[in-house]
Short mmCIF file of C-alpha atoms and ligand atoms in Angstrom, two decimals:
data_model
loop_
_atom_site.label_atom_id
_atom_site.label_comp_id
_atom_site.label_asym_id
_atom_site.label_seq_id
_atom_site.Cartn_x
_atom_site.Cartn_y
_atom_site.Cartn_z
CA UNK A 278 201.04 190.43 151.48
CA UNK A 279 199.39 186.89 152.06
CA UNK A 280 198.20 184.88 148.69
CA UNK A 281 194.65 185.22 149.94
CA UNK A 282 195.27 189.03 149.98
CA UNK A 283 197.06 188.86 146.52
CA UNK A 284 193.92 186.37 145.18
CA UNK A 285 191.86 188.78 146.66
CA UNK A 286 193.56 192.03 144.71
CA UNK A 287 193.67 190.29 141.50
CA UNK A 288 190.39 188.82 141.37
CA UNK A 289 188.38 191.98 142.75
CA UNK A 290 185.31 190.05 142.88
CA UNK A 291 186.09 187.51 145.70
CA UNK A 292 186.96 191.07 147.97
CA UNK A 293 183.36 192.56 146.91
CA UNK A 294 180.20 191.62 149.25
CA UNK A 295 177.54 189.99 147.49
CA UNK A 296 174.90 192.58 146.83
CA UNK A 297 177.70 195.32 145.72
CA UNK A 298 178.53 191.88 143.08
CA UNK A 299 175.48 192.07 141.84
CA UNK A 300 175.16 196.05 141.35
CA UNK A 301 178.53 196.13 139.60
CA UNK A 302 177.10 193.36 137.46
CA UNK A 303 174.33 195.08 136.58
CA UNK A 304 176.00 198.60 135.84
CA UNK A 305 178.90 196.44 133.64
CA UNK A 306 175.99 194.34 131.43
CA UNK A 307 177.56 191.33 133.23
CA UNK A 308 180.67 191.91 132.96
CA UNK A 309 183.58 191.19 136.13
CA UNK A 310 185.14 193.72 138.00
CA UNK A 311 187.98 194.97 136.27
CA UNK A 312 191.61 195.46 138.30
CA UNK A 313 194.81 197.24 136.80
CA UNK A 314 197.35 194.21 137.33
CA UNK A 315 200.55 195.27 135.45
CA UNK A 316 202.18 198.10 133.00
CA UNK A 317 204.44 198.69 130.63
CA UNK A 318 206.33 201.79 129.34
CA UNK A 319 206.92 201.78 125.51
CA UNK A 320 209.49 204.51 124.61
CA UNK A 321 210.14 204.21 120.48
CA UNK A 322 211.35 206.76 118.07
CA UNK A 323 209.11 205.37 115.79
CA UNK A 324 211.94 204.99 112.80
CA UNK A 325 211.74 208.89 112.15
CA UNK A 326 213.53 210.11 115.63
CA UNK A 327 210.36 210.73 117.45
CA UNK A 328 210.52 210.69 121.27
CA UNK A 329 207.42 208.68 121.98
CA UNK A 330 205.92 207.14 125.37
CA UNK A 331 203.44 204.98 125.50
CA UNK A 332 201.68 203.16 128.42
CA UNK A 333 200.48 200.22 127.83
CA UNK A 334 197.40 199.23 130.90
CA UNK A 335 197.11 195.34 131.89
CA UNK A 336 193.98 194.40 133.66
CA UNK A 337 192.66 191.45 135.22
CA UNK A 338 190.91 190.06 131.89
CA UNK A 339 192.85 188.22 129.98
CA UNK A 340 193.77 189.30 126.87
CA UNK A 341 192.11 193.19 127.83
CA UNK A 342 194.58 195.83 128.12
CA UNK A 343 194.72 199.78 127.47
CA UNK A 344 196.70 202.20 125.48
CA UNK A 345 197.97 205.59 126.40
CA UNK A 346 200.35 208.30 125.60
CA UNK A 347 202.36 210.55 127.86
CA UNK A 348 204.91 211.81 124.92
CA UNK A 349 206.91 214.58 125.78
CA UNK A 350 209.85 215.73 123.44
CA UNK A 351 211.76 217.84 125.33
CA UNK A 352 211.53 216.10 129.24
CA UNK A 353 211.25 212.24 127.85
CA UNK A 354 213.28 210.65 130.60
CA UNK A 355 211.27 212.62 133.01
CA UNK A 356 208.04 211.21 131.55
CA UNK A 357 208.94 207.73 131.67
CA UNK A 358 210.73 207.87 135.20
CA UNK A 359 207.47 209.48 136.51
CA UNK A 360 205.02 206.68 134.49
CA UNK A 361 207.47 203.83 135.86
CA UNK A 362 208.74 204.97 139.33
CA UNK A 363 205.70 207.06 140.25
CA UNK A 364 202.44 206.71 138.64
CA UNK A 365 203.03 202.55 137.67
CA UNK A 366 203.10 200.89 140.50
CA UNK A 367 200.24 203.29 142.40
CA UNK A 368 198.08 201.51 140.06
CA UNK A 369 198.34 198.50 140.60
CA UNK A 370 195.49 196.77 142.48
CA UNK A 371 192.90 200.06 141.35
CA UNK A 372 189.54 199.45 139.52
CA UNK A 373 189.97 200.08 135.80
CA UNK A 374 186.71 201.64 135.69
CA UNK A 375 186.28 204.03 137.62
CA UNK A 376 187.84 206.84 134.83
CA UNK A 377 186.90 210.00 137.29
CA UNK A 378 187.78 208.67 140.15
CA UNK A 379 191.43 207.29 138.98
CA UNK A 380 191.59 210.77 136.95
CA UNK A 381 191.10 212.56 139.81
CA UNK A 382 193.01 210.55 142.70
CA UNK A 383 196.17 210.41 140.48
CA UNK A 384 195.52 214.27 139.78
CA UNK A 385 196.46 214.68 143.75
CA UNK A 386 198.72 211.96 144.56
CA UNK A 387 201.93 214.12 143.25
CA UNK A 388 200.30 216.65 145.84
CA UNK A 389 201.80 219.46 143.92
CA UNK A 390 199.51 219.25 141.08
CA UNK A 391 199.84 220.36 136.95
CA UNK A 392 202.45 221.02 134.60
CA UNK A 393 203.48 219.33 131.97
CA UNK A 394 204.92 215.97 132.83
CA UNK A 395 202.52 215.42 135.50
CA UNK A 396 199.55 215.70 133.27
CA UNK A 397 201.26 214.30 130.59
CA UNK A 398 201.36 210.85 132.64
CA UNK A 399 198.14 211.52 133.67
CA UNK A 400 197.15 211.91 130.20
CA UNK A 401 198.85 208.15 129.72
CA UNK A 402 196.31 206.98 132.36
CA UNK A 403 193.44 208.54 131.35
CA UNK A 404 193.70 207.58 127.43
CA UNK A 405 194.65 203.52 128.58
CA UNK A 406 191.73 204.02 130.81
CA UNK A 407 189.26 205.11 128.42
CA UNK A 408 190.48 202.39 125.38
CA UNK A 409 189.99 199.26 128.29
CA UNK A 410 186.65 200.56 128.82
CA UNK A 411 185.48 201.00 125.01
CA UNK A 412 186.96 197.96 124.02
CA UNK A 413 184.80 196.21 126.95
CA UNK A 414 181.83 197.61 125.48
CA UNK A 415 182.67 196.81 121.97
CA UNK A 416 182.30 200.50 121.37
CA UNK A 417 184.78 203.03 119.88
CA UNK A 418 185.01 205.70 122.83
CA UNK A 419 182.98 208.63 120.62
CA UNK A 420 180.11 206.45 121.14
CA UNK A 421 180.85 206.39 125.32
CA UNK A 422 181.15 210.62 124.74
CA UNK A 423 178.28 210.66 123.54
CA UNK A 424 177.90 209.63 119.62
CA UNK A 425 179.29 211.63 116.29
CA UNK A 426 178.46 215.11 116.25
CA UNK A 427 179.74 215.24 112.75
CA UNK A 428 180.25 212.79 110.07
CA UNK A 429 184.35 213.47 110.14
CA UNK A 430 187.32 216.09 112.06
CA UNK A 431 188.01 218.34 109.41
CA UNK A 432 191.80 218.94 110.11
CA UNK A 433 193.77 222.25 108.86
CA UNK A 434 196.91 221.84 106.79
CA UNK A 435 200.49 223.57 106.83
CA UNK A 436 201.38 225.30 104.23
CA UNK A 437 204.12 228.32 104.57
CA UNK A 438 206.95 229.64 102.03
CA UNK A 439 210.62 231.80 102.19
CA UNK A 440 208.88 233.90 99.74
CA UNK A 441 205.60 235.25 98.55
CA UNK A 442 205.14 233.03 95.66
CA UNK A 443 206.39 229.96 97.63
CA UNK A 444 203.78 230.70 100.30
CA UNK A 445 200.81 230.71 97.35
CA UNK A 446 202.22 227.45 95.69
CA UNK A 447 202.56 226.04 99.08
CA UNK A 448 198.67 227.04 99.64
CA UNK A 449 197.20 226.11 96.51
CA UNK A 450 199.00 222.76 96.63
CA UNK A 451 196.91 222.29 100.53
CA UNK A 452 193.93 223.43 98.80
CA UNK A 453 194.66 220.63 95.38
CA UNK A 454 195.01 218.10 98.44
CA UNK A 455 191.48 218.79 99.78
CA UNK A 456 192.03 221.06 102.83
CA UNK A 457 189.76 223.78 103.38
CA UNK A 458 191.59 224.92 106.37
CA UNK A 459 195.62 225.99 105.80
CA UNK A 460 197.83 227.66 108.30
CA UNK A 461 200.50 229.91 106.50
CA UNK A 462 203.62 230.46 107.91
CA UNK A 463 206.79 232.75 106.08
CA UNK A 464 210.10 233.45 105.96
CA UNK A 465 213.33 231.61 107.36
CA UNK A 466 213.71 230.63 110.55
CA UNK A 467 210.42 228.60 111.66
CA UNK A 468 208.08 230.30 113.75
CA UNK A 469 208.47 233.74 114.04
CA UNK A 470 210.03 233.75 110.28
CA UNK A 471 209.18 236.72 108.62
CA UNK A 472 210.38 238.70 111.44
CA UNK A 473 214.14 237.79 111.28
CA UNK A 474 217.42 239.64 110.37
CA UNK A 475 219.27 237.58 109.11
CA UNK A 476 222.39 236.33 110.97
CA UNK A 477 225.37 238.64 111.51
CA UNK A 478 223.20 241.29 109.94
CA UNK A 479 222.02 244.72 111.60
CA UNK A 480 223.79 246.60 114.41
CA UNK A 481 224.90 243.76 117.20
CA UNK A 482 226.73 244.60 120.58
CA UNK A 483 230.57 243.43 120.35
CA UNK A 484 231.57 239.61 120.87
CA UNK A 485 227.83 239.46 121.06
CA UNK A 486 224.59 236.83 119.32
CA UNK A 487 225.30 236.35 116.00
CA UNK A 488 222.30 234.12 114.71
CA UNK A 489 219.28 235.21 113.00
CA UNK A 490 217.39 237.82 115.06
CA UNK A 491 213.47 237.92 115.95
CA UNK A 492 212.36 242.07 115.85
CA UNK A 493 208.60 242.49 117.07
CA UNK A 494 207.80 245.10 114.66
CA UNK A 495 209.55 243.84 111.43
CA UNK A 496 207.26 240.91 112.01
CA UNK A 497 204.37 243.05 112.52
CA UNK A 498 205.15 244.76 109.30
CA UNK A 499 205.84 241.36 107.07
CA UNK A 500 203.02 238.76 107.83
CA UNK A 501 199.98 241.04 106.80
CA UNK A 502 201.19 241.78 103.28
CA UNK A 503 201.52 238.15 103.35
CA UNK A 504 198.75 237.63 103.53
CA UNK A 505 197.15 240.12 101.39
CA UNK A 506 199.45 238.39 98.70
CA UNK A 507 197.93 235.34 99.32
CA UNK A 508 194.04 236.40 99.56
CA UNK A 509 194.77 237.91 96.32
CA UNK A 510 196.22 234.74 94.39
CA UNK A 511 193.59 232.20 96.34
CA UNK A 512 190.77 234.25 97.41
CA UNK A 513 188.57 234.55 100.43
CA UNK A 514 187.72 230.71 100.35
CA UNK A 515 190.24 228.86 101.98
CA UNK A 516 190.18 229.38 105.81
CA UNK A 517 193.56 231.10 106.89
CA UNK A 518 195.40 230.83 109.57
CA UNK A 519 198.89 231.82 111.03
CA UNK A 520 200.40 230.74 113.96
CA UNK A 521 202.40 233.88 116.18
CA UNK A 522 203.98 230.98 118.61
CA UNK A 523 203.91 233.59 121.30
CA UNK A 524 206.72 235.72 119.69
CA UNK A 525 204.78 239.29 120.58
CA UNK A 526 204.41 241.75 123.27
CA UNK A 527 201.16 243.57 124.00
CA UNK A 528 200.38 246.42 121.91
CA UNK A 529 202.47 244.21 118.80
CA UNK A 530 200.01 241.51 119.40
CA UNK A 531 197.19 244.13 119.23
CA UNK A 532 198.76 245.64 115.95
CA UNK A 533 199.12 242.52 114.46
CA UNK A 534 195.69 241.30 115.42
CA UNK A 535 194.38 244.60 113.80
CA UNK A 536 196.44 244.41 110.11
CA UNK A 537 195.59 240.85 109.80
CA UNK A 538 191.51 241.56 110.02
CA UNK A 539 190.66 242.21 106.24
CA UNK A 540 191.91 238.89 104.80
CA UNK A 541 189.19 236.99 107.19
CA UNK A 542 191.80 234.54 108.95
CA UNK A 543 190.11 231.39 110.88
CA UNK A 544 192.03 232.37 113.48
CA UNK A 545 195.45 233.83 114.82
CA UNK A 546 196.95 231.69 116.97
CA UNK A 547 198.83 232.35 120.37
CA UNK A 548 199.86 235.72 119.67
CA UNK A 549 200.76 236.52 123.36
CA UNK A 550 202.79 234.26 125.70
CA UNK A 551 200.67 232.73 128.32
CA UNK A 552 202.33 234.92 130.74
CA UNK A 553 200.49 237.62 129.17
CA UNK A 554 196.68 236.14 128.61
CA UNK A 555 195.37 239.50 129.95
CA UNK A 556 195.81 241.21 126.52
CA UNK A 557 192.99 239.47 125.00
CA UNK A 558 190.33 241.66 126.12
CA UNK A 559 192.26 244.90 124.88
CA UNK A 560 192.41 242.47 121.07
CA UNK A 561 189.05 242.11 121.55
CA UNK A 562 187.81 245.89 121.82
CA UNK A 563 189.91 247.00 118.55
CA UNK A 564 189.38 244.22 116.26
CA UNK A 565 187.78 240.91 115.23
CA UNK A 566 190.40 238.78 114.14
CA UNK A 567 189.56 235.33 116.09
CA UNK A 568 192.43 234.46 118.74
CA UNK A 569 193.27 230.78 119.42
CA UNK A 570 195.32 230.26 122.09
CA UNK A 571 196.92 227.65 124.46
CA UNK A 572 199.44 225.72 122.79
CA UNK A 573 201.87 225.38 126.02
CA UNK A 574 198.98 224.99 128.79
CA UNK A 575 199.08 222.07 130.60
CA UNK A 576 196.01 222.99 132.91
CA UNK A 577 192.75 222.65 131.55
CA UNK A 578 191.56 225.35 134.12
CA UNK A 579 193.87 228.25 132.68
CA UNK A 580 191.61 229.04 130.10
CA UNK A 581 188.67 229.86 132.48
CA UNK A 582 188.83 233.34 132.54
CA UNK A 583 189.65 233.34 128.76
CA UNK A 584 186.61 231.75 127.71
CA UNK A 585 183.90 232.71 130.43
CA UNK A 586 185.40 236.55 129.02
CA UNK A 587 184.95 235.05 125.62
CA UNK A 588 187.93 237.13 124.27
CA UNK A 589 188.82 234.16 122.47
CA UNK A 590 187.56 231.72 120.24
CA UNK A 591 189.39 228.46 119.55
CA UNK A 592 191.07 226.60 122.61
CA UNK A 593 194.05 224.71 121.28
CA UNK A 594 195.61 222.73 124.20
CA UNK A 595 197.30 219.48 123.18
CA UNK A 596 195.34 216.64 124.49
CA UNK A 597 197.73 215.30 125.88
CA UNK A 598 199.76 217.85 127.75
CA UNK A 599 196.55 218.68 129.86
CA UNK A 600 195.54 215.42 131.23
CA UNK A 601 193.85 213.45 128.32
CA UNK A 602 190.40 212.78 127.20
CA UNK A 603 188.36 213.52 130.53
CA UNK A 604 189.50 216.89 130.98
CA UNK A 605 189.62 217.92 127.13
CA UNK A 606 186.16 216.55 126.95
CA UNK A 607 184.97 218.89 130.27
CA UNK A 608 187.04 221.99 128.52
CA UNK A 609 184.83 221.09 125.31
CA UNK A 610 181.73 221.18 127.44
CA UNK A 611 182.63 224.32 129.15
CA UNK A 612 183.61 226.07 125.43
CA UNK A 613 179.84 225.36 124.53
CA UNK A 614 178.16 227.69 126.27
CA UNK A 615 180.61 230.19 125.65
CA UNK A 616 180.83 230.36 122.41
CA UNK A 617 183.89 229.23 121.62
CA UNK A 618 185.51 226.40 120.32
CA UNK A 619 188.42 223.56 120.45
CA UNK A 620 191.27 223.65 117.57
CA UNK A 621 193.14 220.54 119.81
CA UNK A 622 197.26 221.09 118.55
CA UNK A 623 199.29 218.47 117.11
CA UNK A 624 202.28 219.24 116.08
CA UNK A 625 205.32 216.98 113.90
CA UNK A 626 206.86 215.78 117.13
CA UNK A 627 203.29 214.22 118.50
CA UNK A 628 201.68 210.71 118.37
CA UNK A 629 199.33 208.78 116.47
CA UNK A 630 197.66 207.92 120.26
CA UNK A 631 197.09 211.71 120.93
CA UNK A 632 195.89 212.66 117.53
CA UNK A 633 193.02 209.67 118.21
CA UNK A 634 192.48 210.96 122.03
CA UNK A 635 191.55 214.45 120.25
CA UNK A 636 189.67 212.46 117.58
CA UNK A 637 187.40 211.08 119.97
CA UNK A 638 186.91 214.29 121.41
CA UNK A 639 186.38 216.30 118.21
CA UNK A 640 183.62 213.81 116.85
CA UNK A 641 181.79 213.76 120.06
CA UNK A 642 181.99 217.76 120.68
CA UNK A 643 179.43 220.39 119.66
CA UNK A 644 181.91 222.99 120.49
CA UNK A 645 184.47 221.67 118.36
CA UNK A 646 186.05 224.10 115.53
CA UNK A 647 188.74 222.45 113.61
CA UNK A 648 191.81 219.74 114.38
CA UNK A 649 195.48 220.19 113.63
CA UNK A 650 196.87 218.04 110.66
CA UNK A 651 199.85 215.54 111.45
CA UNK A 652 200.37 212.72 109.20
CA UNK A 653 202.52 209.42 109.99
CA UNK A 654 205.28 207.83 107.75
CA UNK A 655 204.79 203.86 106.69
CA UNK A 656 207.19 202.61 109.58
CA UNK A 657 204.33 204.30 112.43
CA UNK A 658 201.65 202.73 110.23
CA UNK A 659 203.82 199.54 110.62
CA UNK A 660 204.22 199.85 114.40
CA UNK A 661 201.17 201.15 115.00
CA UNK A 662 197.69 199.46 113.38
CA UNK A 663 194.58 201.42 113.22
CA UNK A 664 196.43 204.62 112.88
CA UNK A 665 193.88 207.41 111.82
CA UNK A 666 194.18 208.65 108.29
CA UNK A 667 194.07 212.18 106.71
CA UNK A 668 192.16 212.15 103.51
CA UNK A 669 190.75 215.13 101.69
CA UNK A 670 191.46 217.05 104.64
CA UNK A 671 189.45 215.49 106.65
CA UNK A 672 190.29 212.69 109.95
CA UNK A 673 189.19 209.38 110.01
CA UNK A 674 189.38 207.05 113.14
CA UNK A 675 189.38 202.98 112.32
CA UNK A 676 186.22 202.58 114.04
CA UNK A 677 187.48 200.02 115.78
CA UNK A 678 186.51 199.19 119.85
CA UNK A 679 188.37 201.83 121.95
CA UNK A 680 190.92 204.39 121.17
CA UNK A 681 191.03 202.12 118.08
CA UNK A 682 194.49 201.88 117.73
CA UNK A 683 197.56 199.12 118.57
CA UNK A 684 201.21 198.67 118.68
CA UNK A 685 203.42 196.26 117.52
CA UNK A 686 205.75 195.96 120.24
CA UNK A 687 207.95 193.84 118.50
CA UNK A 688 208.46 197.12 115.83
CA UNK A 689 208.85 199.86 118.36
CA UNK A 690 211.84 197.40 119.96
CA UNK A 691 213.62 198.03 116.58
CA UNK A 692 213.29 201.77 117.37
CA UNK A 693 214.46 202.39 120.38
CA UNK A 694 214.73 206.01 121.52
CA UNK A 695 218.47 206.51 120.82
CA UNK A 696 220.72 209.41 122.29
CA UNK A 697 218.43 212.69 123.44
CA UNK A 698 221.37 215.64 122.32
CA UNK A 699 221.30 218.79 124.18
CA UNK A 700 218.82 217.21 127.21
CA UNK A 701 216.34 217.28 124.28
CA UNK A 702 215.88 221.28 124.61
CA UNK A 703 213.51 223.08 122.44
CA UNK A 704 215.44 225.91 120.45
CA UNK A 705 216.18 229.68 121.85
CA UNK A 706 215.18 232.59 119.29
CA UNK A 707 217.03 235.21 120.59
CA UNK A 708 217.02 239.48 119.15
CA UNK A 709 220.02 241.09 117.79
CA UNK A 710 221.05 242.05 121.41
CA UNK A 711 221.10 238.22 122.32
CA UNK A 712 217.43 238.77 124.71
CA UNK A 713 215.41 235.18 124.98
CA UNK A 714 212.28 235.97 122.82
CA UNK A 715 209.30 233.07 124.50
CA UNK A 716 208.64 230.51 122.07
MG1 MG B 956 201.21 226.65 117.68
#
């Protein structure tokens, strides 16, 4: 490459022909083309032994640059070698504006398209793409999506108990906080709990699993009383919900789906694996408990059939698993119609950038139904300013240009992400004959 072709790449506007100058001009109130020079890949654990990625966007104005996330927990390494190997230096030289066209472009450029670290980098783009362009307007990106919808995200809480009591105390301390929307889990075990034997209990083939067991129907049989409990210490007006985490087969899913409709839930969430989406119409001819679902998809496009059907109602995709603001926006626009609505997932493991992405999202979207709560300790409020805040239940953005958020560089240095044990896998429930149950 000759300096005139590098003076050429980095200033954009000596490469453009006069009139096309003066159109960009115009479209940009003024403003230069803008060129991606540079990148950087932030990976922190934040102080609390998160597994966080950031990208941080460098464009052509001084001073301007963009911030996105492509966090993944349990394929980190992957993530960053695919942001700085990969996706990095195929941006260099691109126009920063052009969101739909970069979104799409980078969507083929691995050829074979989708899955999780793929969009999660692509999610990284599209987020640092969509703060550069907010911050050049002086806007906060809601206002480039369109404008509030609503005033606030109202966010539900987590609430959950290893007994019946615990689970109501756990509840009405969600409800003293200001939430009107509580997910209840039970039992040992994390998701799934209630439907456990406990380990070396029951009947278990020789030399064989000894942990605690997942059983379909003991599950099936636990969480509604739970729930019955519950409506009867709180009452029908918090908004329930219960999260399955794909732990069911069919006709369980159906049953469970069934026993949980008198106590009104907001929703039951991914009660079938997404290897077994087909179900939801048979859930929908027996019973009216609402079905969110999505948690693991990573392509926007999955949920076609689900909502265009409309056997379910809330569409719970992390923001960032699925490409980042463009596409979550389009699945928003395609829920409309349909009836249903978003419930975008968080989740203790994910970042302050996502949980804004979804923000922006959720305050610009008629179809949107409720967000997931996840709240930051003071070192991520440290490292990162404008950090949105949970109050009362409800999700504030700092109104500030773009995404609205920063990091301290200097701070996530002091947390680097440290040893990943066991390749970083997510944990195997297994039954008492040692089968994989899907998480
Ligand atoms: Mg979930």
């Amino acid at each position: 490459m000759t300096r005139r072709d590098m003076w050429k790449m980095f200033l954009g506007a000596a490469a453009m022909p006069a009139a096309a100058q003066q159109q960009a001009a115009r479209a940009t109130n003024g403003l230069p083309p803008l060129k991606i020079t540079g990148f950087k890949v932030i990976a922190t654990n934040g102080g609390r032994g998160y597994r966080w990625i950031f990208l941080k966007l460098l464009t052509s104005e001084p001073g301007l640059y963009g911030l996105g996330t492509a966090s993944n927990h349990y394929q980190t390494h992957a993530v960053i070698a695919a942001l700085e190997k990969h996706l990095g230096p195929w941006l260099i030289g691109k126009e920063a504006g052009r969101i739909e066209d970069l979104w799409q472009s980078a969507h083929y450029r691995t050829y074979w398209r989708n899955g999780p670290v793929n969009n999660n980098v692509l999610s990284a783009l599209d987020m640092a793409l969509w703060d550069i362009k907010g911050k050049r307007a002086n806007m906060p990106v809601y206002e480039l999506l369109g404008g509030k919808a609503r005033d606030a995200v109202p966010c539900y809480d987590h609430a959950g108990g290893r007994d019946m009591d615990a689970a109501v105390a756990s509840v009405q301390a969600s409800m003293a906080k200001g939430f009107r929307h509580i997910r209840v889990q039970y039992g040992a075990g994390g998701y799934g709990g209630g439907g456990f034997i406990p380990a070396k209990q029951g009947n278990r083939p020789e030399d064989g699993y000894q942990g605690p067991a997942f059983d379909e129907e003991t599950y099936v049989n636990t969480i509604p009383k739970v729930f019955e409990y519950v409506r009867s210490k709180v009452g029908m007006e918090p908004k329930l919900c219960h999260d399955a985490h794909s732990h069911l087969s069919g006709i369980n899913a159906i049953e469970l789906s069934r026993r949980l409709q008198p106590y009104q839930m907001l929703f039951l969430e991914d009660v079938l694996a997404p290897e077994q989406i087909h179900w939801y119409k048979q859930i929908r001819q027996v019973c009216t408990t609402p079905q969110a679902v999505g948690e693991v998809f990573s392509h926007p496009y999955e949920y076609v059939p689900l909502i265009v059907d409309r056997v379910i109602d809330f569409a719970r995709c992390r923001v960032s698993a699925i490409g980042g603001i463009t596409p979550a926006k389009k699945l928003a626009v395609l829920c409309e119609p349909f009836g249903c609505k978003t419930a975008f997932q968080e989740g203790g493991e994910n970042d302050p950038i996502n949980q804004l992405a979804a923000y922006h999202v959720d305050i610009s979207s008629t179809a949107f139904g409720i967000q997931e709560e996840n709240a930051f300790p003071p070192s991520v409020h440290e490292m990162m300013p404008g950090c949105a805040e949970i109050r009362k239940g409800y999700l504030y953005g700092s109104g500030k240009p773009g995404l609205g958020i920063d990091i301290d560089e200097a701070v996530a240095a002091k947390y680097p992400l440290g040893e990943i044990r066991n390749g970083g896998a997510y944990g195997t429930d297994r039954t008492l004959e040692g089968a994989v149950v899907r998480p």
